[in-house]
Short mmCIF file of C-alpha atoms in Angstrom, two decimals:
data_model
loop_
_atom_site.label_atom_id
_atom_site.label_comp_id
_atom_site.label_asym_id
_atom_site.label_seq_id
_atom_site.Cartn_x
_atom_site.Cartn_y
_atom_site.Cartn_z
CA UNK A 7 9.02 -54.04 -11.81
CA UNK A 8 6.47 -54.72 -8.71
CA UNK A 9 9.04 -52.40 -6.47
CA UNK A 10 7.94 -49.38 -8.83
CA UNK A 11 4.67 -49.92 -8.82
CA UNK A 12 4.04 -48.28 -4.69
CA UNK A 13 6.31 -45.42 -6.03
CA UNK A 14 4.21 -45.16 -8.85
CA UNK A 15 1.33 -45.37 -6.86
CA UNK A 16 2.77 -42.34 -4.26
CA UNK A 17 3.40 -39.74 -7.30
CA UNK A 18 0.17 -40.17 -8.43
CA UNK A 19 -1.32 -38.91 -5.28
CA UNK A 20 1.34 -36.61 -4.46
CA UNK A 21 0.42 -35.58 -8.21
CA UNK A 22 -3.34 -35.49 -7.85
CA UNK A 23 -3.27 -33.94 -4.26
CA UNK A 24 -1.18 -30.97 -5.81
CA UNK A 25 -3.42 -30.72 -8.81
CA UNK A 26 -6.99 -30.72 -5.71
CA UNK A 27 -5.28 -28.21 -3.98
CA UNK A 28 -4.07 -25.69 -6.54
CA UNK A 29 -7.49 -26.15 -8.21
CA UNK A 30 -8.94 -24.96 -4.80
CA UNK A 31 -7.29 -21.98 -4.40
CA UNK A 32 -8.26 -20.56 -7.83
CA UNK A 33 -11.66 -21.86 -7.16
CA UNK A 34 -11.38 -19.59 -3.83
CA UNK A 35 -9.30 -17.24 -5.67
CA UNK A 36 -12.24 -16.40 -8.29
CA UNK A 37 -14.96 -16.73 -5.08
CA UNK A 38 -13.58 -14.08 -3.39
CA UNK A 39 -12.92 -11.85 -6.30
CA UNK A 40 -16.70 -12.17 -7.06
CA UNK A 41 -17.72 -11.48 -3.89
CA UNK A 42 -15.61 -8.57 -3.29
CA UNK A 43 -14.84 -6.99 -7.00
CA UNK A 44 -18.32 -8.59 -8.62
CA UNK A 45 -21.03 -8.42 -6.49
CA UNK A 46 -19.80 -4.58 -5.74
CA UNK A 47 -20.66 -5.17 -1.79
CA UNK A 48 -20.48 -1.25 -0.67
CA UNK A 49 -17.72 -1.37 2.51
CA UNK A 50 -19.18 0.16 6.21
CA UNK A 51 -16.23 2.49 5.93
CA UNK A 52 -17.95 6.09 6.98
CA UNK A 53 -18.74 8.57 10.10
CA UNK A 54 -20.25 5.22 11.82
CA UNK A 55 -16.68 4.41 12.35
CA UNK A 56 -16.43 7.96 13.79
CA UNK A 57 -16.58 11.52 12.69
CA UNK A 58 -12.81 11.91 11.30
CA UNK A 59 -10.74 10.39 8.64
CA UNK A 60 -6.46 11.03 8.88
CA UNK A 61 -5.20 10.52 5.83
CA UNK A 62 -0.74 11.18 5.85
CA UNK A 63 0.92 12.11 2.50
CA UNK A 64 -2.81 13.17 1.57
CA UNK A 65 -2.41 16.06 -1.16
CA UNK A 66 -1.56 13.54 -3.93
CA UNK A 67 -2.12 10.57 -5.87
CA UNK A 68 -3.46 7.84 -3.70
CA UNK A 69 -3.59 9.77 -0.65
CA UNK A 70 -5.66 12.24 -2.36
CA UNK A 71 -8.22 10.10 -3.61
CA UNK A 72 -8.61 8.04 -0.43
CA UNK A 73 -9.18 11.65 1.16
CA UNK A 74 -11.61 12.33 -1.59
CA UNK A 75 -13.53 9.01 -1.21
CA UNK A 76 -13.92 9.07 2.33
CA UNK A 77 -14.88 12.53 2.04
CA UNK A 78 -17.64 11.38 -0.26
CA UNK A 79 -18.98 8.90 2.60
CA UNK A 80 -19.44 11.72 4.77
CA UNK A 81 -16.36 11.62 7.09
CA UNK A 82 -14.41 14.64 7.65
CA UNK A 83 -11.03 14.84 6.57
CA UNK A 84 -7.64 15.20 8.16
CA UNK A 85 -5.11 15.88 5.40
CA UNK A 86 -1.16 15.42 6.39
CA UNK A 87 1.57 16.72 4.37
CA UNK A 88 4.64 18.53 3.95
CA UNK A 89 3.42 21.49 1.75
CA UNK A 90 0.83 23.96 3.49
CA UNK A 91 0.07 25.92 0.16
CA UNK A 92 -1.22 21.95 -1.27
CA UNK A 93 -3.28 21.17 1.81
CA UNK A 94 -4.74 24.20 1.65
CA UNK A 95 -5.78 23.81 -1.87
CA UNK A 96 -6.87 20.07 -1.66
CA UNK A 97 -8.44 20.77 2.03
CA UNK A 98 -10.45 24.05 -0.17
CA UNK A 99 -11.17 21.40 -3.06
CA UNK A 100 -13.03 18.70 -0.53
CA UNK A 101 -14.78 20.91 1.41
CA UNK A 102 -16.45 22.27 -1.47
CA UNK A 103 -16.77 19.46 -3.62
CA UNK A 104 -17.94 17.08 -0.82
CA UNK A 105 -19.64 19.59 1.99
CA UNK A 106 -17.45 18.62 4.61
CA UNK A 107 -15.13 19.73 7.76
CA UNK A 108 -11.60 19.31 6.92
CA UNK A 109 -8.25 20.31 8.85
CA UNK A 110 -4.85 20.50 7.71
CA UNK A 111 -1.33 19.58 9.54
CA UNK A 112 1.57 20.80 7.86
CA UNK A 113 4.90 18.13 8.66
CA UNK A 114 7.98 16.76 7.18
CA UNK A 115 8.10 13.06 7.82
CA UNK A 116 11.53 12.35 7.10
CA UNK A 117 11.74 14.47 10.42
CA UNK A 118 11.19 12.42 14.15
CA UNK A 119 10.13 15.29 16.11
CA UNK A 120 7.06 15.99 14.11
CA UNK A 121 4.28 13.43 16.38
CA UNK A 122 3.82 15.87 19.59
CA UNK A 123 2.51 18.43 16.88
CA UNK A 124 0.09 15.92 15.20
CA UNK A 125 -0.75 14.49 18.56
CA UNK A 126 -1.81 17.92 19.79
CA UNK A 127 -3.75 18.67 17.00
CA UNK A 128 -5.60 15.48 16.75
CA UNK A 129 -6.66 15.95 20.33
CA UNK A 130 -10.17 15.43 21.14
CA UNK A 131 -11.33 14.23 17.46
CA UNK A 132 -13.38 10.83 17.22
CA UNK A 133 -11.37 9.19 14.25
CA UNK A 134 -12.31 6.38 12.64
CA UNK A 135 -10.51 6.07 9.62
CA UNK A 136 -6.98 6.23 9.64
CA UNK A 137 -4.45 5.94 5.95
CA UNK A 138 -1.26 6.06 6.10
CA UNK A 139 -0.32 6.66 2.52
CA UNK A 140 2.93 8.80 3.32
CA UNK A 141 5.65 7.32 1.31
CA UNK A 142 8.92 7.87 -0.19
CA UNK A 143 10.50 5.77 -3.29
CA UNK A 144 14.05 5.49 -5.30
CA UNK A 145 14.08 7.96 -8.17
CA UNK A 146 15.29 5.32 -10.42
CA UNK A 147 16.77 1.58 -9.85
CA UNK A 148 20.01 1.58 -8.04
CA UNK A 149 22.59 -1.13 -6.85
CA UNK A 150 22.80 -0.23 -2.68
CA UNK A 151 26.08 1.18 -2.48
CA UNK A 152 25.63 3.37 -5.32
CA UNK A 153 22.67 5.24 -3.92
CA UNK A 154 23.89 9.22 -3.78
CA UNK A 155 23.66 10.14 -0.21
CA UNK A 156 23.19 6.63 1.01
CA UNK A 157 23.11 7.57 5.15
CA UNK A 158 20.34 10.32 4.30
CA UNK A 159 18.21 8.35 2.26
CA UNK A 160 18.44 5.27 4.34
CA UNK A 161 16.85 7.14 7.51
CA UNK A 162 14.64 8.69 5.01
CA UNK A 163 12.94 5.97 3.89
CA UNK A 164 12.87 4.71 7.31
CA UNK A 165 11.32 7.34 8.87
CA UNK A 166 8.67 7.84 6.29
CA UNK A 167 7.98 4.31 5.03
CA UNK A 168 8.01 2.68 8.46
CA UNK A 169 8.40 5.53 11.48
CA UNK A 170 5.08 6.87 10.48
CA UNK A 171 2.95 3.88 10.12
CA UNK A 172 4.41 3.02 13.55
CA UNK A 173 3.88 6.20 15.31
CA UNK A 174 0.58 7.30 13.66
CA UNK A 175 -0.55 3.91 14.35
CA UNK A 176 0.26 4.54 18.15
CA UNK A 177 -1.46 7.94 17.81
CA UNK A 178 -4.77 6.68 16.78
CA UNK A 179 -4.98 3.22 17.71
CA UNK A 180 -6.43 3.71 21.24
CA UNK A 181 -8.98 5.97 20.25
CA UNK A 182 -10.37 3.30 18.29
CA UNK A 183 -9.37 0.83 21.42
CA UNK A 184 -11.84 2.52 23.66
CA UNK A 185 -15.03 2.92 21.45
CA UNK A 186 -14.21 -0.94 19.95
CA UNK A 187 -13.98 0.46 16.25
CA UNK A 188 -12.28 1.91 13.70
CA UNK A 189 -10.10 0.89 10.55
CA UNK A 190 -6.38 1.48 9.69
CA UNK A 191 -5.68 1.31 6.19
CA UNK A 192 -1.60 1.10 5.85
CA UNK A 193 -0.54 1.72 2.22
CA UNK A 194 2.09 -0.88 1.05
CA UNK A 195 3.17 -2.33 -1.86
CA UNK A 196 3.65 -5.41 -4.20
CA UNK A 197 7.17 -4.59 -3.60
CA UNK A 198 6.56 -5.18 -0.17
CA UNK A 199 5.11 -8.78 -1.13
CA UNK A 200 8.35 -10.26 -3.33
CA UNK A 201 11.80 -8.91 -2.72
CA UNK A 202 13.08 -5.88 -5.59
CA UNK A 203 16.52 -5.84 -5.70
CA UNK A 204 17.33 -2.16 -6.91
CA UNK A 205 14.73 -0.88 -5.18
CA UNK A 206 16.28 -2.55 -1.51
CA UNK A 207 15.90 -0.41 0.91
CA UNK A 208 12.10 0.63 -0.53
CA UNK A 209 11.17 -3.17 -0.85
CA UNK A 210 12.44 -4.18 2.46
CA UNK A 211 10.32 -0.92 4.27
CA UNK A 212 6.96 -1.61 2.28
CA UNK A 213 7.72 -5.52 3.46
CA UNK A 214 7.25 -3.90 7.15
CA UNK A 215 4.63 -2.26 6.66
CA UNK A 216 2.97 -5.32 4.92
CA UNK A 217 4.10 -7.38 8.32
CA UNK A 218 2.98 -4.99 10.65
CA UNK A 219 -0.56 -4.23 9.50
CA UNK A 220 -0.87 -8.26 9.35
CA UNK A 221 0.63 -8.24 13.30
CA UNK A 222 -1.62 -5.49 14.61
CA UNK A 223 -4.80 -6.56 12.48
CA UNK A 224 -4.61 -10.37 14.54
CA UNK A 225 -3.75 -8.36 17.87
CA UNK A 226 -6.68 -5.68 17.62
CA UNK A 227 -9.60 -7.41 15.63
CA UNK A 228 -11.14 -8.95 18.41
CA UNK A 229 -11.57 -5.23 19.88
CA UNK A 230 -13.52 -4.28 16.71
CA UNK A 231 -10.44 -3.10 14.98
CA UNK A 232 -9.56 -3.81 11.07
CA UNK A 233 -6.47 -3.11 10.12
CA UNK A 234 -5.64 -3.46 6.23
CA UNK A 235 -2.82 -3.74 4.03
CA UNK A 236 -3.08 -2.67 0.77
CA UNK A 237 -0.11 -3.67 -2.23
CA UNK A 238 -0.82 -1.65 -5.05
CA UNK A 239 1.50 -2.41 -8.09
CA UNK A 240 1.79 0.25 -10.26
CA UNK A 241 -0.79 3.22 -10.13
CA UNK A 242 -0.58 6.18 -12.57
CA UNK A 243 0.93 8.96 -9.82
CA UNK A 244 3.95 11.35 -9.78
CA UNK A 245 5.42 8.83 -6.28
CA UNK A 246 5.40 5.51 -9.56
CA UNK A 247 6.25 8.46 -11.76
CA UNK A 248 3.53 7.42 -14.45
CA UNK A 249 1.38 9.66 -15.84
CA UNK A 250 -0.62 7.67 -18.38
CA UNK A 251 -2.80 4.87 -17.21
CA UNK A 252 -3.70 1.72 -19.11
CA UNK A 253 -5.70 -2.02 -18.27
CA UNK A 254 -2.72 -2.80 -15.51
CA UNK A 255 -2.04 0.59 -14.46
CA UNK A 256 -4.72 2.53 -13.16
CA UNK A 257 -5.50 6.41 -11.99
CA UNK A 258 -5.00 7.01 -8.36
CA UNK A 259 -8.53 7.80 -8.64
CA UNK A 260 -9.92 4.34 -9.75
CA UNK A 261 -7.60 2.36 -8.07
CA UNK A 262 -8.96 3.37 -4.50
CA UNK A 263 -12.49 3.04 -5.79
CA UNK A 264 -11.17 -0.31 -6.42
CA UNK A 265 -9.59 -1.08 -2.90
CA UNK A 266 -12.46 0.63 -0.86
CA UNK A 267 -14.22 -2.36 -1.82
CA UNK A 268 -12.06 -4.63 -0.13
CA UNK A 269 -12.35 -2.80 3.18
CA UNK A 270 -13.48 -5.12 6.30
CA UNK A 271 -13.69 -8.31 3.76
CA UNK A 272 -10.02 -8.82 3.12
CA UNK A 273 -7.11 -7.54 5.57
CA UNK A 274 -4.37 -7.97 2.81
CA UNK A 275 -5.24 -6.91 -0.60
CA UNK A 276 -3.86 -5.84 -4.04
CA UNK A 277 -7.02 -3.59 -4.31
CA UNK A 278 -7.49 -4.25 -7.85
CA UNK A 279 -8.82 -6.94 -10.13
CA UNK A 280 -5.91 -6.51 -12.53
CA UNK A 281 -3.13 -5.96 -9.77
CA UNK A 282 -4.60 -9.17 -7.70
CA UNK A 283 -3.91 -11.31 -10.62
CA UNK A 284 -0.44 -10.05 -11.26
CA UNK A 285 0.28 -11.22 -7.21
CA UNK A 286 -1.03 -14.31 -7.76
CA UNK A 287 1.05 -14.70 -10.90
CA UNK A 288 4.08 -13.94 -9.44
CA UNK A 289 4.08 -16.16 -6.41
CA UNK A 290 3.56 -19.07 -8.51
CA UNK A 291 6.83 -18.04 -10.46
CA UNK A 292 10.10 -20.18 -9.20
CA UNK A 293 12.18 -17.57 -7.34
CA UNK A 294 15.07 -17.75 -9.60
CA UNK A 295 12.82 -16.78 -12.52
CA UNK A 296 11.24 -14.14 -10.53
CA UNK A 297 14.67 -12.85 -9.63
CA UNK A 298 16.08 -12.73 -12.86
CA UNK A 299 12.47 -10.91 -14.22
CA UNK A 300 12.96 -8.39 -11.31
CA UNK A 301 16.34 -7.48 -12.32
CA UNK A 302 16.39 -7.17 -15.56
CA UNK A 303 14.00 -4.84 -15.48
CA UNK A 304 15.53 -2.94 -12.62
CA UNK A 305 19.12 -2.64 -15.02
CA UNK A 306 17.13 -2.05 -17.93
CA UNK A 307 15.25 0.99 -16.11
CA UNK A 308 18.26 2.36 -14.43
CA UNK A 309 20.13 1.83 -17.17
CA UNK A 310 17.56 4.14 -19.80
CA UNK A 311 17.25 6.73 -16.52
CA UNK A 312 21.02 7.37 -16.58
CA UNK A 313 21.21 7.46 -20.22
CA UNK A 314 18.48 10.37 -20.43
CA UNK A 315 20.16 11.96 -17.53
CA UNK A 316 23.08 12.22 -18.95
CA UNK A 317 22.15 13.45 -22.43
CA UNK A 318 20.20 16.42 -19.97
#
């Protein structure tokens, strides 16, 4: 009996220390969503930072509305995207709606030869703002191997989801280097936080971008640089392929509202109340629960998709 009474005595404060230190991070948790989400601190994201904002991917959905919001704090506005005819029409749209210079590059990012043409046609602007939103998803859940077109689609992905943050990165970057500021806003995803299976190759892309902004934020923060990664879950926009919003999913619209707030005070975000709950949800899930949530809703989803496909 007295040999179980130190053992006793150990799980009690293995017990209570677990119970102190989960009850600190909510208490920090729910600090830090006040300060950012309550308080409704207004971020020094604007020309200050320089004249220019580049935003890739930028004639829809989230791209579009960071565009729009930056737009709105006075910076011009570089809009990258594959379409011409919609950069023309969203670059028309901002510079009447907002009363600022915009400029339009027309590329195909699942290309690799694109970066001399944006580099060129950068040249000589003071940016301070650069998104990359550019980004490429499955069109429904799918086991690896039975991808159509795996080879394409793998170097697609790659050269959108994670060739561009890299290279525009490397564009930009020293610009901000030399006048010690600037801000990089990379455009993940919670899918880049916890593994997806049936979404692979997309998970495992938006985890590099997640990993990279983190890297290059530590490297280039001393020099005045913030660098932020942003993990939407799901947003109402033709990429999620969701059209109406409700209280978890919101418009692309008030979702970057949402994360603009969270410029310069956190470095890795969710960007919304809602969404930032749902993270911290899920990492306190045991990983084979998570796992079996994660696919069963994956084979459920593919599993309607191909059903409606093939009635079409």
């Amino acid at each position: 009996m007295e040999s179980a009474l130190p053992a006793a005595g150990f799980l009690y404060w293995v017990g209570a220390g677990t119970v102190a230190y989960l009850a600190l991070r909510i208490s920090y948790s729910l600090f830090t969503a006040l300060q950012i989400w309550g308080l409704g601190q207004e971020p020094a994201v604007g020309p200050e930072l320089g004249e220019w904002a580049v935003v890739t991917g930028g004639t829809d959905g989230i791209g579009k509305s960071y565009a729009e919001e930056l737009a709105k704090r006075g910076m011009k506005v570089v809009l990258i995207s594959r379409s011409q005819d919609k950069l023309n029409q969203v670059s028309s749209e901002i510079r009447e709606k907002f009363k600022v210079e915009t400029k339009t590059i027309a590329v195909d990012f699942t290309s690799e030869d694109i970066y001399d043409k944006i580099k060129t046609s950068l040249a000589g602007l003071q940016i301070g703002v650069l998104v990359n939103n550019v980004g490429m998803s499955y069109e429904y859940p799918e086991y690896f191997l039975e991808i159509p077109d795996l080879d394409s689609f793998i170097k697609k992905l790659i050269n959108i989801n994670i060739l561009s943050v890299c290279k525009m990165t490397r564009l930009v970057l020293p610009g901000m280097v030399e006048r010690s500021k600037g801000a990089i806003l990379n455009i993940s995803s919670a899918s880049g936080m916890f593994p997806v299976p049936l979404l692979t190759i997309y998970s495992a892309t938006k985890a590099f971008v997640d990993f990279f902004s983190q890297c290059i934020h530590e490297e280039y923060r001393s020099k005045g640089i913030f660098v932020q990664s942003v993990l939407p879950f799901y947003v109402a926009t033709k990429l999620a392929k969701i059209r109406k919003t409700s209280w978890h999913v919101p418009s692309a619209e008030a979702y970057v509202k949402s994360a603009m707030k969270t410029v310069g005070l956190k470095s890795r975000t969710n960007g919304y109340p809602i969404h930032s709950l749902m993270g911290s949800i899920f990492l306190l899930l045991p990983s084979w629960l998570y796992f079996k949530i994660s696919m069963n809703y994956g084979k459920s989803t593919r599993a309607h998709y191909l059903k409606k496909a093939k009635k079409n």
